[in-house]
Coordinates of N, CA, C and O in Angstrom, one line a residue:
X1 N -65.8 73.8 7.1 CA -65.9 73.3 8.5 C -65.2 72.0 8.6 O -64.9 71.3 7.7
X2 N -64.8 71.7 9.9 CA -64.2 70.4 10.1 C -65.1 69.2 9.7 O -64.6 68.2 9.2
X3 N -66.4 69.4 9.9 CA -67.3 68.3 9.5 C -67.2 68.0 8.0 O -67.1 66.9 7.6
X4 N -67.3 69.1 7.2 CA -67.2 68.9 5.7 C -65.8 68.4 5.3 O -65.7 67.5 4.4
X5 N -64.8 68.9 5.9 CA -63.4 68.4 5.6 C -63.3 66.9 6.0 O -62.8 66.1 5.2
X6 N -63.9 66.5 7.1 CA -63.9 65.1 7.5 C -64.6 64.2 6.5 O -64.2 63.1 6.1
X7 N -65.7 64.8 6.0 CA -66.5 64.0 4.9 C -65.7 63.9 3.7 O -65.7 62.8 3.0
X8 N -65.0 64.9 3.3 CA -64.1 64.9 2.1 C -63.1 63.8 2.3 O -62.8 63.0 1.4
X9 N -62.4 63.7 3.4 CA -61.4 62.7 3.7 C -62.1 61.3 3.6 O -61.5 60.3 3.1
X10 N -63.3 61.2 4.2 CA -64.0 59.9 4.2 C -64.3 59.4 2.8 O -64.1 58.3 2.5
X11 N -64.7 60.4 2.0 CA -65.0 60.0 0.6 C -63.8 59.7 -0.2 O -63.9 58.9 -1.2
X12 N -62.7 60.2 0.2 CA -61.4 59.9 -0.5 C -60.8 58.6 0.1 O -59.7 58.2 -0.3
X13 N -61.5 58.0 1.1 CA -61.1 56.8 1.7 C -59.9 57.0 2.6 O -59.1 56.0 2.8
X14 N -59.7 58.2 3.1 CA -58.6 58.4 4.1 C -59.3 58.5 5.5 O -59.6 59.6 6.0
X15 N -59.5 57.3 6.0 CA -60.3 57.2 7.3 C -59.6 57.8 8.5 O -60.2 58.4 9.3
X16 N -58.2 57.7 8.5 CA -57.5 58.2 9.6 C -57.7 59.8 9.7 O -57.9 60.3 10.8
X17 N -57.5 60.4 8.6 CA -57.7 61.9 8.6 C -59.2 62.3 8.8 O -59.5 63.3 9.5
X18 N -60.1 61.5 8.3 CA -61.5 61.7 8.6 C -61.8 61.7 10.1 O -62.4 62.6 10.7
X19 N -61.3 60.6 10.7 CA -61.5 60.4 12.2 C -60.9 61.6 13.0 O -61.6 62.2 13.8
X20 N -59.7 61.9 12.7 CA -59.1 63.0 13.5 C -59.7 64.3 13.2 O -59.9 65.1 14.2
X21 N -60.2 64.6 12.0 CA -60.9 65.9 11.7 C -62.2 65.9 12.4 O -62.6 66.9 13.0
X22 N -63.0 64.8 12.3 CA -64.3 64.8 13.0 C -64.1 64.9 14.5 O -65.0 65.5 15.2
X23 N -63.1 64.3 15.1 CA -62.9 64.3 16.5 C -62.6 65.8 16.9 O -63.0 66.2 18.0
X24 N -61.9 66.5 16.1 CA -61.7 67.9 16.4 C -63.0 68.7 16.4 O -63.2 69.5 17.3
X25 N -63.8 68.4 15.4 CA -65.1 69.1 15.3 C -66.0 68.8 16.6 O -66.6 69.7 17.1
X26 N -66.0 67.5 17.0 CA -66.8 67.2 18.2 C -66.2 67.9 19.5 O -66.9 68.4 20.3
X27 N -64.9 67.9 19.5 CA -64.2 68.6 20.7 C -64.5 70.1 20.7 O -64.7 70.6 21.8
X28 N -64.6 70.7 19.6 CA -64.8 72.1 19.5 C -66.3 72.5 19.7 O -66.5 73.6 20.2
X29 N -67.2 71.6 19.3 CA -68.6 72.0 19.3 C -69.5 70.8 19.8 O -69.5 69.8 19.1
X30 N -70.2 71.0 20.9 CA -71.1 69.9 21.3 C -72.2 69.6 20.3 O -72.7 68.5 20.2
X31 N -72.5 70.6 19.4 CA -73.5 70.4 18.3 C -73.0 69.3 17.3 O -73.8 68.8 16.5
X32 N -71.7 69.0 17.3 CA -71.2 68.1 16.3 C -71.2 66.6 16.9 O -70.6 65.7 16.3
X33 N -71.9 66.4 18.0 CA -72.0 65.1 18.5 C -72.5 64.0 17.6 O -72.3 62.8 17.7
X34 N -73.3 64.5 16.6 CA -73.9 63.6 15.6 C -72.8 62.9 14.8 O -73.1 61.9 14.1
X35 N -71.6 63.4 14.8 CA -70.5 62.8 14.1 C -70.0 61.5 14.7 O -69.2 60.8 14.1
X36 N -70.4 61.3 15.9 CA -69.9 60.1 16.6 C -70.1 58.8 15.8 O -69.3 57.9 15.8
X37 N -71.3 58.7 15.2 CA -71.6 57.5 14.4 C -70.7 57.4 13.2 O -70.2 56.3 12.9
X38 N -70.4 58.5 12.5 CA -69.5 58.5 11.4 C -68.1 58.2 11.8 O -67.3 57.5 11.1
X39 N -67.7 58.7 13.0 CA -66.4 58.3 13.6 C -66.3 56.8 13.8 O -65.3 56.2 13.4
X40 N -67.3 56.3 14.3 CA -67.4 54.8 14.6 C -67.3 54.0 13.3 O -66.5 53.0 13.2
X41 N -68.0 54.5 12.3 CA -67.9 53.8 11.0 C -66.5 53.9 10.4 O -66.0 52.9 9.8
X42 N -65.9 55.0 10.4 CA -64.6 55.2 9.9 C -63.6 54.3 10.6 O -62.7 53.7 10.0
X43 N -63.7 54.3 12.0 CA -62.8 53.4 12.7 C -63.0 52.0 12.4 O -62.0 51.2 12.3
X44 N -64.2 51.6 12.1 CA -64.5 50.2 11.7 C -63.8 49.9 10.4 O -63.2 48.8 10.2
X45 N -63.9 50.8 9.5 CA -63.3 50.6 8.2 C -61.8 50.5 8.3 O -61.1 49.7 7.6
X46 N -61.2 51.3 9.2 CA -59.7 51.2 9.5 C -59.4 49.8 10.0 O -58.4 49.2 9.5
X47 N -60.2 49.3 10.9 CA -59.9 47.9 11.4 C -60.1 46.9 10.3 O -59.4 45.9 10.3
X48 N -61.2 47.0 9.5 CA -61.4 46.1 8.4 C -60.2 46.1 7.5 O -59.7 45.0 7.1
X49 N -59.7 47.3 7.1 CA -58.5 47.3 6.2 C -57.3 46.6 6.8 O -56.6 46.0 6.1
X50 N -57.1 46.8 8.1 CA -55.9 46.2 8.7 C -56.1 44.7 8.7 O -55.1 43.9 8.4
X51 N -57.3 44.2 9.0 CA -57.5 42.7 9.0 C -57.4 42.2 7.6 O -56.9 41.1 7.4
X52 N -57.9 42.9 6.6 CA -57.8 42.5 5.2 C -56.4 42.3 4.8 O -56.0 41.3 4.2
X53 N -55.6 43.3 5.2 CA -54.2 43.3 4.8 C -53.5 42.0 5.5 O -52.7 41.3 4.8
X54 N -53.8 41.8 6.7 CA -53.2 40.6 7.4 C -53.6 39.3 6.7 O -52.8 38.4 6.5
X55 N -54.9 39.2 6.5 CA -55.4 37.9 5.8 C -54.9 37.8 4.4 O -54.5 36.6 4.0
X56 N -54.8 38.8 3.7 CA -54.3 38.8 2.3 C -52.8 38.3 2.3 O -52.4 37.4 1.5
X57 N -52.1 38.8 3.3 CA -50.7 38.3 3.4 C -50.6 36.8 3.8 O -49.8 36.1 3.3
X58 N -51.4 36.4 4.8 CA -51.4 35.0 5.2 C -51.8 34.1 4.0 O -51.2 33.0 3.8
X59 N -52.8 34.5 3.2 CA -53.2 33.7 2.1 C -52.1 33.7 1.0 O -51.7 32.6 0.5
X60 N -51.4 34.8 0.8 CA -50.3 34.9 -0.2 C -49.2 34.0 0.3 O -48.6 33.3 -0.6
X61 N -49.0 33.9 1.6 CA -47.9 33.0 2.1 C -48.3 31.6 2.2 O -47.5 30.8 2.7
X62 N -49.5 31.3 1.8 CA -50.0 29.9 1.9 C -50.3 29.4 3.3 O -50.3 28.2 3.6
X63 N -50.5 30.4 4.2 CA -50.8 30.0 5.6 C -52.2 30.1 6.0 O -52.6 30.1 7.2
X64 N -53.1 30.0 5.0 CA -54.5 30.2 5.4 C -55.4 29.0 5.0 O -55.4 28.6 3.9
X65 N -56.2 28.6 5.9 CA -57.2 27.6 5.7 C -58.4 28.3 5.1 O -58.5 29.5 5.1
X66 N -59.4 27.5 4.7 CA -60.6 28.1 4.1 C -61.3 29.1 5.0 O -61.9 30.0 4.5
X67 N -61.2 28.9 6.3 CA -61.9 29.8 7.3 C -61.4 31.2 7.1 O -62.1 32.2 7.3
X68 N -60.1 31.4 6.9 CA -59.5 32.7 6.8 C -59.9 33.3 5.5 O -60.2 34.5 5.4
X69 N -60.0 32.5 4.4 CA -60.5 33.0 3.1 C -62.0 33.5 3.3 O -62.4 34.5 2.7
X70 N -62.8 32.7 4.1 CA -64.2 33.1 4.3 C -64.3 34.4 5.1 O -65.1 35.3 4.8
X71 N -63.4 34.6 6.1 CA -63.4 35.8 6.8 C -63.0 37.0 5.9 O -63.6 38.0 6.0
X72 N -62.0 36.7 5.1 CA -61.6 37.8 4.1 C -62.7 38.1 3.2 O -63.0 39.3 2.9
X73 N -63.5 37.1 2.7 CA -64.6 37.4 1.8 C -65.7 38.2 2.5 O -66.2 39.2 1.9
X74 N -65.9 37.9 3.8 CA -66.9 38.7 4.5 C -66.5 40.1 4.7 O -67.3 41.0 4.6
X75 N -65.2 40.3 5.0 CA -64.7 41.7 5.1 C -64.7 42.4 3.8 O -65.1 43.6 3.7
X76 N -64.4 41.7 2.7 CA -64.5 42.4 1.4 C -66.0 42.8 1.1 O -66.2 43.9 0.6
X77 N -66.9 41.9 1.5 CA -68.3 42.3 1.3 C -68.7 43.5 2.2 O -69.3 44.5 1.7
X78 N -68.2 43.6 3.4 CA -68.4 44.7 4.3 C -67.8 46.0 3.7 O -68.3 47.1 4.0
X79 N -66.7 45.9 2.9 CA -66.1 47.0 2.3 C -66.6 47.3 0.9 O -66.1 48.1 0.2
X80 N -67.6 46.5 0.5 CA -68.2 46.6 -0.9 C -67.2 46.3 -2.0 O -67.3 46.8 -3.1
X81 N -66.3 45.4 -1.7 CA -65.3 44.9 -2.7 C -65.8 43.5 -3.1 O -65.2 42.5 -2.9
X82 N -66.9 43.6 -3.9 CA -67.7 42.4 -4.2 C -66.9 41.4 -5.1 O -67.0 40.2 -4.9
X83 N -66.3 41.9 -6.1 CA -65.5 41.0 -7.0 C -64.5 40.2 -6.3 O -64.3 39.0 -6.5
X84 N -63.8 40.9 -5.4 CA -62.7 40.2 -4.6 C -63.4 39.1 -3.7 O -62.9 38.0 -3.5
X85 N -64.5 39.5 -3.1 CA -65.3 38.5 -2.2 C -65.7 37.3 -3.0 O -65.5 36.2 -2.6
X86 N -66.2 37.5 -4.2 CA -66.6 36.4 -5.0 C -65.5 35.5 -5.4 O -65.6 34.3 -5.4
X87 N -64.3 36.1 -5.7 CA -63.1 35.3 -6.0 C -62.7 34.4 -4.8 O -62.4 33.2 -5.0
X88 N -62.7 35.0 -3.6 CA -62.4 34.2 -2.5 C -63.4 33.1 -2.2 O -63.1 31.9 -2.0
X89 N -64.7 33.4 -2.4 CA -65.8 32.4 -2.1 C -65.7 31.3 -3.2 O -66.0 30.1 -2.8
X90 N -65.4 31.6 -4.4 CA -65.3 30.6 -5.4 C -64.1 29.6 -5.1 O -64.2 28.4 -5.5
X91 N -63.1 30.1 -4.5 CA -62.0 29.3 -4.1 C -62.4 28.4 -2.9 O -62.1 27.2 -2.9
X92 N -63.1 28.9 -2.0 CA -63.6 28.2 -0.8 C -64.5 27.1 -1.2 O -64.4 25.9 -0.7
X93 N -65.4 27.3 -2.1 CA -66.4 26.3 -2.4 C -65.8 25.1 -3.1 O -66.4 24.0 -3.0
X94 N -64.6 25.2 -3.6 CA -63.9 24.1 -4.2 C -63.6 23.0 -3.1 O -63.5 21.8 -3.4
X95 N -63.4 23.5 -1.9 CA -63.0 22.6 -0.8 C -64.2 22.4 0.2 O -64.2 21.5 1.0
X96 N -65.2 23.3 0.1 CA -66.3 23.2 1.1 C -67.6 23.2 0.3 O -68.6 24.0 0.5
X97 N -67.7 22.2 -0.6 CA -68.9 22.0 -1.5 C -70.2 21.8 -0.7 O -71.3 22.2 -1.2
X98 N -70.1 21.2 0.4 CA -71.3 20.9 1.2 C -71.6 21.9 2.3 O -72.3 21.6 3.3
X99 N -71.1 23.1 2.2 CA -71.3 24.1 3.2 C -72.4 25.1 2.8 O -72.3 25.9 1.9
X100 N -73.6 25.0 3.5 CA -74.7 26.0 3.1 C -74.2 27.4 3.4 O -74.6 28.3 2.6
X101 N -73.4 27.7 4.4 CA -72.9 29.0 4.7 C -72.1 29.6 3.5 O -72.3 30.8 3.2
X102 N -71.3 28.8 2.9 CA -70.5 29.2 1.8 C -71.4 29.5 0.6 O -71.2 30.6 0.0
X103 N -72.3 28.6 0.3 CA -73.2 28.9 -0.8 C -74.1 30.1 -0.6 O -74.4 30.9 -1.5
X104 N -74.5 30.3 0.7 CA -75.3 31.5 1.0 C -74.5 32.8 0.8 O -75.0 33.8 0.3
X105 N -73.2 32.7 1.2 CA -72.4 33.9 1.1 C -72.1 34.2 -0.4 O -72.2 35.4 -0.9
X106 N -72.0 33.1 -1.2 CA -71.8 33.3 -2.7 C -73.1 34.0 -3.2 O -73.0 34.9 -4.0
X107 N -74.3 33.5 -2.8 CA -75.5 34.0 -3.3 C -75.6 35.5 -2.9 O -76.0 36.3 -3.8
X108 N -75.3 35.9 -1.7 CA -75.3 37.3 -1.3 C -74.4 38.1 -2.1 O -74.7 39.3 -2.5
X109 N -73.2 37.6 -2.4 CA -72.2 38.4 -3.2 C -72.7 38.6 -4.6 O -72.6 39.7 -5.1
X110 N -73.2 37.6 -5.2 CA -73.8 37.7 -6.6 C -75.0 38.7 -6.6 O -75.1 39.5 -7.5
X111 N -75.8 38.6 -5.5 CA -76.9 39.5 -5.5 C -76.5 41.0 -5.4 O -77.0 41.9 -6.0
X112 N -75.4 41.2 -4.5 CA -74.9 42.5 -4.4 C -74.3 43.1 -5.7 O -74.3 44.3 -5.9
X113 N -73.8 42.2 -6.5 CA -73.2 42.6 -7.8 C -74.3 42.7 -8.9 O -74.0 43.1 -10.0
X114 N -75.5 42.3 -8.6 CA -76.6 42.4 -9.5 C -76.8 41.2 -10.4 O -77.7 41.2 -11.3
X115 N -76.1 40.1 -10.1 CA -76.3 38.9 -10.9 C -77.2 38.0 -10.2 O -76.8 37.1 -9.4
X116 N -78.5 38.2 -10.3 CA -79.5 37.4 -9.5 C -79.7 36.0 -10.1 O -80.2 35.2 -9.3
X117 N -79.3 35.7 -11.3 CA -79.4 34.4 -11.8 C -78.4 33.5 -11.0 O -78.8 32.4 -10.5
X118 N -77.1 33.9 -10.9 CA -76.1 33.2 -10.1 C -76.5 33.2 -8.6 O -76.2 32.2 -7.9
X119 N -77.0 34.3 -8.2 CA -77.4 34.4 -6.8 C -78.4 33.4 -6.4 O -78.3 32.7 -5.4
X120 N -79.5 33.3 -7.2 CA -80.5 32.3 -7.0 C -80.0 30.9 -7.1 O -80.3 30.0 -6.2
X121 N -79.1 30.6 -8.0 CA -78.5 29.2 -8.1 C -77.8 28.9 -6.9 O -77.9 27.8 -6.3
X122 N -76.9 29.8 -6.4 CA -76.2 29.5 -5.2 C -77.1 29.4 -4.0 O -76.9 28.6 -3.1
X123 N -78.1 30.3 -3.9 CA -79.1 30.2 -2.8 C -79.8 28.9 -2.8 O -80.1 28.3 -1.7
X124 N -80.2 28.3 -4.0 CA -80.8 27.0 -4.0 C -79.9 25.9 -3.5 O -80.4 25.0 -2.8
X125 N -78.6 26.0 -3.8 CA -77.7 25.0 -3.3 C -77.6 25.1 -1.7 O -77.6 24.1 -1.1
X126 N -77.6 26.3 -1.2 CA -77.6 26.5 0.3 C -78.9 25.9 0.9 O -78.8 25.1 1.9
X127 N -80.0 26.1 0.3 CA -81.3 25.6 0.9 C -81.3 24.1 0.7 O -81.8 23.4 1.6
X128 N -80.8 23.6 -0.4 CA -80.8 22.1 -0.6 C -79.9 21.4 0.5 O -80.3 20.4 1.0
X129 N -78.8 22.1 0.9 CA -77.9 21.6 1.9 C -78.5 21.7 3.3 O -78.2 20.9 4.2
X130 N -79.4 22.7 3.5 CA -80.0 22.9 4.8 C -81.4 23.3 4.7 O -81.8 24.5 4.9
X131 N -82.3 22.4 4.3 CA -83.7 22.7 3.9 C -84.5 23.3 5.1 O -85.5 24.0 4.9
X132 N -84.1 23.1 6.3 CA -84.9 23.5 7.5 C -84.5 25.0 7.9 O -85.2 25.5 8.8
X133 N -83.6 25.6 7.2 CA -83.1 26.9 7.6 C -84.0 28.0 7.0 O -84.0 28.2 5.8
X134 N -84.8 28.6 7.9 CA -85.8 29.6 7.4 C -85.1 30.8 6.9 O -85.6 31.5 5.9
X135 N -83.9 31.2 7.4 CA -83.2 32.4 6.9 C -82.7 32.2 5.5 O -82.9 33.1 4.7
X136 N -82.2 31.0 5.2 CA -81.8 30.7 3.9 C -83.0 30.7 2.9 O -82.9 31.2 1.8
X137 N -84.1 30.1 3.3 CA -85.3 30.1 2.5 C -85.8 31.5 2.2 O -86.2 31.8 1.1
X138 N -85.8 32.3 3.2 CA -86.2 33.7 3.1 C -85.3 34.5 2.1 O -85.8 35.2 1.2
X139 N -84.0 34.4 2.3 CA -83.1 35.1 1.4 C -83.3 34.6 -0.1 O -83.3 35.4 -1.0
X140 N -83.4 33.3 -0.2 CA -83.6 32.7 -1.6 C -84.9 33.3 -2.2 O -84.9 33.7 -3.4
X141 N -86.0 33.3 -1.4 CA -87.3 33.8 -2.0 C -87.1 35.3 -2.4 O -87.6 35.7 -3.4
X142 N -86.4 36.1 -1.6 CA -86.2 37.5 -1.9 C -85.4 37.7 -3.2 O -85.7 38.5 -4.1
X143 N -84.3 36.8 -3.4 CA -83.5 36.9 -4.6 C -84.3 36.5 -5.8 O -84.2 37.1 -6.9
X144 N -85.2 35.4 -5.6 CA -86.0 35.0 -6.7 C -87.0 36.1 -7.1 O -87.2 36.3 -8.3
X145 N -87.5 36.8 -6.1 CA -88.5 37.9 -6.4 C -87.8 39.0 -7.2 O -88.3 39.5 -8.2
X146 N -86.6 39.4 -6.8 CA -85.9 40.4 -7.5 C -85.5 39.9 -8.9 O -85.7 40.7 -9.9
X147 N -85.1 38.7 -9.0 CA -84.7 38.2 -10.4 C -85.9 38.2 -11.3 O -85.8 38.7 -12.4
X148 N -87.1 37.8 -10.8 CA -88.3 37.9 -11.6 C -88.7 39.3 -11.9 O -89.1 39.6 -13.0
X149 N -88.5 40.2 -11.0 CA -88.8 41.6 -11.2 C -87.9 42.2 -12.3 O -88.3 43.0 -13.2
X150 N -86.6 41.8 -12.3 CA -85.7 42.3 -13.4 C -86.2 41.7 -14.7 O -86.2 42.5 -15.7
X151 N -86.6 40.5 -14.8 CA -87.0 39.9 -16.0 C -88.3 40.6 -16.6 O -88.4 40.8 -17.8
X152 N -89.1 41.1 -15.6 CA -90.4 41.8 -16.0 C -90.1 43.2 -16.3 O -91.0 44.0 -16.7
X153 N -88.9 43.7 -16.0 CA -88.6 45.1 -16.2 C -89.0 46.0 -15.0 O -89.0 47.2 -15.1
X154 N -89.3 45.4 -13.9 CA -89.7 46.2 -12.7 C -88.5 46.8 -12.0 O -88.6 47.8 -11.4
X155 N -87.3 46.2 -12.2 CA -86.1 46.7 -11.7 C -85.1 46.8 -12.8 O -85.2 46.1 -13.8
X156 N -84.1 47.6 -12.6 CA -83.1 47.7 -13.6 C -81.9 47.0 -13.1 O -81.4 47.2 -12.0
X157 N -81.3 46.1 -13.9 CA -80.1 45.4 -13.6 C -79.0 46.3 -13.4 O -78.8 47.3 -14.2
X158 N -78.2 46.1 -12.4 CA -77.0 47.0 -12.2 C -76.0 46.8 -13.4 O -75.8 45.7 -13.9
X159 N -75.5 47.9 -13.8 CA -74.5 47.9 -14.9 C -73.3 48.7 -14.4 O -73.4 49.6 -13.6
X160 N -72.2 48.3 -15.0 CA -70.9 49.0 -14.7 C -70.7 50.0 -15.8 O -70.4 49.7 -16.9
X161 N -70.8 51.3 -15.4 CA -70.7 52.4 -16.4 C -69.2 52.8 -16.6 O -68.9 53.8 -17.3
X162 N -68.3 52.3 -15.8 CA -66.9 52.7 -15.9 C -66.3 52.2 -17.2 O -66.6 51.1 -17.7
X163 N -65.3 53.0 -17.7 CA -64.7 52.6 -18.9 C -63.4 51.9 -18.6 O -62.7 52.1 -17.8

């Protein structure tokens, strides 16, 4: 079916083909209206990829301030390209040491990669820089809870099984 074919394209990261295939499915059958959400996600990924390419080129050409690197890191996180996000954030923090937003983003990236020790350390820096921010405090507490759970064996630390 077009729905299955679209999913195959989506999983192969061919968003353009996924969108066009799913749009055919919706056009052919009103029962396929549930695909509208997937079409929206695929279109968002297409836009993310375009913006990522633009930002990467600007950074490569030396035309990017820290804000563009921060945007690129956020897009990488949205695309689950965590190692690339961390690399951008580590560059940003060199010039924005006093930014709680940067430290919070670093904390979230490390948490997503399963390194809760580094996540907690970055989260503590963010809270220290803006102690009245309840959102930062809440995220830090959650990361500390997961870190402690990992230490107690309640959670399994993420591992990379690729060779």
